[in-house]
Protein backbone atom coordinates (compact mmCIF):
# COMPACT_ATOMS: atom_id res chain seq x y z
CA UNK A 1 0.00 0.00 0.00
CA UNK A 2 1.22 3.50 -0.91
CA UNK A 3 1.24 5.69 2.21
CA UNK A 4 2.39 8.90 0.56
CA UNK A 5 -1.06 10.04 -0.77
CA UNK A 6 -2.68 9.23 2.57
CA UNK A 7 0.00 11.15 4.52
CA UNK A 8 -0.24 14.06 2.09
CA UNK A 9 -4.01 14.18 2.54
CA UNK A 10 -3.68 14.07 6.34
CA UNK A 11 -0.99 16.74 6.32
CA UNK A 12 -3.15 18.94 4.08
CA UNK A 13 -6.16 18.45 6.34
CA UNK A 14 -4.11 19.26 9.44
CA UNK A 15 -2.74 22.42 7.81
CA UNK A 16 -6.25 23.43 6.78
CA UNK A 17 -7.63 22.89 10.28
CA UNK A 18 -4.77 24.82 11.90
CA UNK A 19 -5.15 27.68 9.38
CA UNK A 20 -8.90 27.84 10.09
CA UNK A 21 -8.31 27.89 13.85
CA UNK A 22 -5.73 30.67 13.50
CA UNK A 23 -8.07 32.70 11.29
CA UNK A 24 -10.94 32.23 13.76
CA UNK A 25 -8.72 33.23 16.67
CA UNK A 26 -7.58 36.37 14.83
CA UNK A 27 -11.18 37.22 13.95
CA UNK A 28 -12.27 36.78 17.60
CA UNK A 29 -9.37 38.91 18.81
CA UNK A 30 -10.27 41.61 16.28
CA UNK A 31 -13.91 41.53 17.41
CA UNK A 32 -12.82 41.76 21.07
CA UNK A 33 -10.71 44.83 20.28
CA UNK A 34 -13.60 46.45 18.39
CA UNK A 35 -16.04 45.69 21.22
CA UNK A 36 -13.64 47.09 23.84
CA UNK A 37 -13.20 50.27 21.77
CA UNK A 38 -16.99 50.56 21.37
CA UNK A 39 -17.44 50.19 25.14
CA UNK A 40 -14.82 52.87 25.85
CA UNK A 41 -16.47 55.19 23.32
CA UNK A 42 -19.81 54.75 25.10
CA UNK A 43 -18.24 55.42 28.50
CA UNK A 44 -16.29 58.44 27.25
CA UNK A 45 -19.40 59.86 25.59
CA UNK A 46 -21.45 59.38 28.76
CA UNK A 47 -18.76 61.03 30.88
CA UNK A 48 -18.13 64.04 28.63
CA UNK A 49 -21.88 64.59 28.21
CA UNK A 50 -22.47 64.34 31.96
CA UNK A 51 -19.63 66.79 32.62
CA UNK A 52 -20.99 69.28 30.09
CA UNK A 53 -24.58 69.07 31.34
CA UNK A 54 -23.48 69.30 34.99
CA UNK A 55 -21.43 72.41 34.25
CA UNK A 56 -24.36 74.09 32.51
CA UNK A 57 -26.69 73.07 35.35
CA UNK A 58 -24.38 74.39 38.07
CA UNK A 59 -24.11 77.72 36.27
CA UNK A 60 -27.90 77.94 35.81
CA UNK A 61 -28.58 77.07 39.46
CA UNK A 62 -26.00 79.61 40.65
CA UNK A 63 -27.58 82.35 38.53
CA UNK A 64 -31.08 81.79 39.95
CA UNK A 65 -32.42 83.67 42.93
CA UNK A 66 -32.58 81.62 46.13
CA UNK A 67 -34.32 82.49 49.40
CA UNK A 68 -31.09 81.96 51.33
CA UNK A 69 -27.46 80.93 51.00
CA UNK A 70 -28.37 77.55 52.48
CA UNK A 71 -31.08 77.05 49.84
CA UNK A 72 -28.57 77.92 47.13
CA UNK A 73 -26.04 75.45 48.55
CA UNK A 74 -28.67 72.73 48.76
CA UNK A 75 -29.79 73.33 45.16
CA UNK A 76 -26.19 73.17 43.92
CA UNK A 77 -25.46 69.96 45.84
CA UNK A 78 -28.68 68.38 44.54
CA UNK A 79 -27.81 69.36 40.98
CA UNK A 80 -24.43 67.70 41.34
CA UNK A 81 -25.89 64.57 42.92
CA UNK A 82 -28.71 64.32 40.35
CA UNK A 83 -26.33 64.64 37.40
CA UNK A 84 -25.16 61.00 37.60
CA UNK A 85 -21.55 62.21 37.57
CA UNK A 86 -20.74 59.60 40.24
CA UNK A 87 -21.98 56.76 38.00
CA UNK A 88 -20.15 58.10 34.95
CA UNK A 89 -17.00 58.55 37.03
CA UNK A 90 -17.14 55.00 38.40
CA UNK A 91 -17.52 53.61 34.89
CA UNK A 92 -14.39 55.53 33.91
CA UNK A 93 -12.49 54.15 36.90
CA UNK A 94 -13.50 50.60 35.95
CA UNK A 95 -12.84 50.67 32.20
CA UNK A 96 -10.60 53.53 31.12
CA UNK A 97 -6.79 53.40 31.00
CA UNK A 98 -4.90 55.23 33.76
CA UNK A 99 -4.09 58.45 31.79
CA UNK A 100 -7.78 58.93 30.99
CA UNK A 101 -8.86 58.19 34.54
CA UNK A 102 -6.42 60.85 35.76
CA UNK A 103 -7.64 63.36 33.17
CA UNK A 104 -11.32 62.69 33.88
CA UNK A 105 -10.71 62.94 37.61
CA UNK A 106 -9.08 66.33 37.05
CA UNK A 107 -12.22 67.53 35.23
CA UNK A 108 -14.38 66.16 38.05
CA UNK A 109 -12.35 68.09 40.65
CA UNK A 110 -12.58 71.28 38.55
CA UNK A 111 -16.38 70.94 38.57
CA UNK A 112 -16.28 70.33 42.31
CA UNK A 113 -14.30 73.57 42.78
CA UNK A 114 -16.82 75.45 40.61
CA UNK A 115 -19.71 74.06 42.66
CA UNK A 116 -17.96 74.80 45.96
CA UNK A 117 -17.20 78.33 44.74
CA UNK A 118 -20.85 78.96 43.97
CA UNK A 119 -21.80 77.52 47.37
CA UNK A 120 -19.33 79.90 49.01
CA UNK A 121 -20.93 82.83 47.16
CA UNK A 122 -18.74 83.30 44.09
CA UNK A 123 -20.71 85.25 41.50
CA UNK A 124 -21.21 83.76 38.05
CA UNK A 125 -18.77 85.32 35.55
CA UNK A 126 -16.66 86.93 38.28
CA UNK A 127 -12.89 86.78 37.72
CA UNK A 128 -12.63 83.92 40.23
CA UNK A 129 -15.44 82.02 38.47
CA UNK A 130 -13.87 82.59 35.05
CA UNK A 131 -10.54 81.25 36.34
CA UNK A 132 -12.26 78.08 37.57
CA UNK A 133 -14.07 77.64 34.26
CA UNK A 134 -10.84 78.18 32.34
CA UNK A 135 -9.14 75.50 34.43
CA UNK A 136 -12.06 73.17 33.73
CA UNK A 137 -11.85 73.93 30.02
CA UNK A 138 -8.14 73.10 29.92
CA UNK A 139 -8.68 69.90 31.91
CA UNK A 140 -11.57 68.89 29.61
CA UNK A 141 -9.49 69.55 26.50
CA UNK A 142 -6.68 67.38 27.89
CA UNK A 143 -9.17 64.65 28.80
CA UNK A 144 -10.72 64.67 25.32
CA UNK A 145 -7.28 64.54 23.73
CA UNK A 146 -6.41 61.46 25.81
CA UNK A 147 -9.75 59.86 24.90
CA UNK A 148 -9.25 60.52 21.21
CA UNK A 149 -5.74 59.05 21.37
CA UNK A 150 -7.09 55.95 23.10
CA UNK A 151 -9.78 55.54 20.44
CA UNK A 152 -7.26 56.02 17.63
CA UNK A 153 -8.75 59.33 16.50
CA UNK A 154 -6.54 62.29 15.68
CA UNK A 155 -6.63 65.56 17.62
CA UNK A 156 -9.18 68.27 16.87
CA UNK A 157 -7.95 71.36 15.08
CA UNK A 158 -10.68 73.70 16.32
CA UNK A 159 -12.37 74.39 19.63
CA UNK A 160 -15.75 72.86 20.35
CA UNK A 161 -17.10 75.63 22.52
CA UNK A 162 -14.92 78.76 22.41
CA UNK A 163 -17.26 80.89 24.52
CA UNK A 164 -16.99 78.69 27.60
CA UNK A 165 -13.38 77.60 27.05
CA UNK A 166 -14.67 74.06 26.89
Coordinates of C-alpha atoms in Angstrom, one line a residue:
X1 CA 0.0 0.0 0.0
X2 CA 1.2 3.5 -0.9
X3 CA 1.2 5.7 2.2
X4 CA 2.4 8.9 0.6
X5 CA -1.1 10.0 -0.8
X6 CA -2.7 9.2 2.6
X7 CA 0.0 11.1 4.5
X8 CA -0.2 14.1 2.1
X9 CA -4.0 14.2 2.5
X10 CA -3.7 14.1 6.3
X11 CA -1.0 16.7 6.3
X12 CA -3.1 18.9 4.1
X13 CA -6.2 18.5 6.3
X14 CA -4.1 19.3 9.4
X15 CA -2.7 22.4 7.8
X16 CA -6.3 23.4 6.8
X17 CA -7.6 22.9 10.3
X18 CA -4.8 24.8 11.9
X19 CA -5.1 27.7 9.4
X20 CA -8.9 27.8 10.1
X21 CA -8.3 27.9 13.8
X22 CA -5.7 30.7 13.5
X23 CA -8.1 32.7 11.3
X24 CA -10.9 32.2 13.8
X25 CA -8.7 33.2 16.7
X26 CA -7.6 36.4 14.8
X27 CA -11.2 37.2 13.9
X28 CA -12.3 36.8 17.6
X29 CA -9.4 38.9 18.8
X30 CA -10.3 41.6 16.3
X31 CA -13.9 41.5 17.4
X32 CA -12.8 41.8 21.1
X33 CA -10.7 44.8 20.3
X34 CA -13.6 46.4 18.4
X35 CA -16.0 45.7 21.2
X36 CA -13.6 47.1 23.8
X37 CA -13.2 50.3 21.8
X38 CA -17.0 50.6 21.4
X39 CA -17.4 50.2 25.1
X40 CA -14.8 52.9 25.9
X41 CA -16.5 55.2 23.3
X42 CA -19.8 54.8 25.1
X43 CA -18.2 55.4 28.5
X44 CA -16.3 58.4 27.2
X45 CA -19.4 59.9 25.6
X46 CA -21.4 59.4 28.8
X47 CA -18.8 61.0 30.9
X48 CA -18.1 64.0 28.6
X49 CA -21.9 64.6 28.2
X50 CA -22.5 64.3 32.0
X51 CA -19.6 66.8 32.6
X52 CA -21.0 69.3 30.1
X53 CA -24.6 69.1 31.3
X54 CA -23.5 69.3 35.0
X55 CA -21.4 72.4 34.3
X56 CA -24.4 74.1 32.5
X57 CA -26.7 73.1 35.3
X58 CA -24.4 74.4 38.1
X59 CA -24.1 77.7 36.3
X60 CA -27.9 77.9 35.8
X61 CA -28.6 77.1 39.5
X62 CA -26.0 79.6 40.6
X63 CA -27.6 82.3 38.5
X64 CA -31.1 81.8 40.0
X65 CA -32.4 83.7 42.9
X66 CA -32.6 81.6 46.1
X67 CA -34.3 82.5 49.4
X68 CA -31.1 82.0 51.3
X69 CA -27.5 80.9 51.0
X70 CA -28.4 77.5 52.5
X71 CA -31.1 77.0 49.8
X72 CA -28.6 77.9 47.1
X73 CA -26.0 75.5 48.6
X74 CA -28.7 72.7 48.8
X75 CA -29.8 73.3 45.2
X76 CA -26.2 73.2 43.9
X77 CA -25.5 70.0 45.8
X78 CA -28.7 68.4 44.5
X79 CA -27.8 69.4 41.0
X80 CA -24.4 67.7 41.3
X81 CA -25.9 64.6 42.9
X82 CA -28.7 64.3 40.4
X83 CA -26.3 64.6 37.4
X84 CA -25.2 61.0 37.6
X85 CA -21.5 62.2 37.6
X86 CA -20.7 59.6 40.2
X87 CA -22.0 56.8 38.0
X88 CA -20.1 58.1 35.0
X89 CA -17.0 58.5 37.0
X90 CA -17.1 55.0 38.4
X91 CA -17.5 53.6 34.9
X92 CA -14.4 55.5 33.9
X93 CA -12.5 54.1 36.9
X94 CA -13.5 50.6 35.9
X95 CA -12.8 50.7 32.2
X96 CA -10.6 53.5 31.1
X97 CA -6.8 53.4 31.0
X98 CA -4.9 55.2 33.8
X99 CA -4.1 58.4 31.8
X100 CA -7.8 58.9 31.0
X101 CA -8.9 58.2 34.5
X102 CA -6.4 60.8 35.8
X103 CA -7.6 63.4 33.2
X104 CA -11.3 62.7 33.9
X105 CA -10.7 62.9 37.6
X106 CA -9.1 66.3 37.0
X107 CA -12.2 67.5 35.2
X108 CA -14.4 66.2 38.1
X109 CA -12.4 68.1 40.7
X110 CA -12.6 71.3 38.6
X111 CA -16.4 70.9 38.6
X112 CA -16.3 70.3 42.3
X113 CA -14.3 73.6 42.8
X114 CA -16.8 75.4 40.6
X115 CA -19.7 74.1 42.7
X116 CA -18.0 74.8 46.0
X117 CA -17.2 78.3 44.7
X118 CA -20.9 79.0 44.0
X119 CA -21.8 77.5 47.4
X120 CA -19.3 79.9 49.0
X121 CA -20.9 82.8 47.2
X122 CA -18.7 83.3 44.1
X123 CA -20.7 85.3 41.5
X124 CA -21.2 83.8 38.1
X125 CA -18.8 85.3 35.6
X126 CA -16.7 86.9 38.3
X127 CA -12.9 86.8 37.7
X128 CA -12.6 83.9 40.2
X129 CA -15.4 82.0 38.5
X130 CA -13.9 82.6 35.1
X131 CA -10.5 81.2 36.3
X132 CA -12.3 78.1 37.6
X133 CA -14.1 77.6 34.3
X134 CA -10.8 78.2 32.3
X135 CA -9.1 75.5 34.4
X136 CA -12.1 73.2 33.7
X137 CA -11.8 73.9 30.0
X138 CA -8.1 73.1 29.9
X139 CA -8.7 69.9 31.9
X140 CA -11.6 68.9 29.6
X141 CA -9.5 69.5 26.5
X142 CA -6.7 67.4 27.9
X143 CA -9.2 64.6 28.8
X144 CA -10.7 64.7 25.3
X145 CA -7.3 64.5 23.7
X146 CA -6.4 61.5 25.8
X147 CA -9.7 59.9 24.9
X148 CA -9.2 60.5 21.2
X149 CA -5.7 59.1 21.4
X150 CA -7.1 56.0 23.1
X151 CA -9.8 55.5 20.4
X152 CA -7.3 56.0 17.6
X153 CA -8.8 59.3 16.5
X154 CA -6.5 62.3 15.7
X155 CA -6.6 65.6 17.6
X156 CA -9.2 68.3 16.9
X157 CA -7.9 71.4 15.1
X158 CA -10.7 73.7 16.3
X159 CA -12.4 74.4 19.6
X160 CA -15.8 72.9 20.4
X161 CA -17.1 75.6 22.5
X162 CA -14.9 78.8 22.4
X163 CA -17.3 80.9 24.5
X164 CA -17.0 78.7 27.6
X165 CA -13.4 77.6 27.1
X166 CA -14.7 74.1 26.9

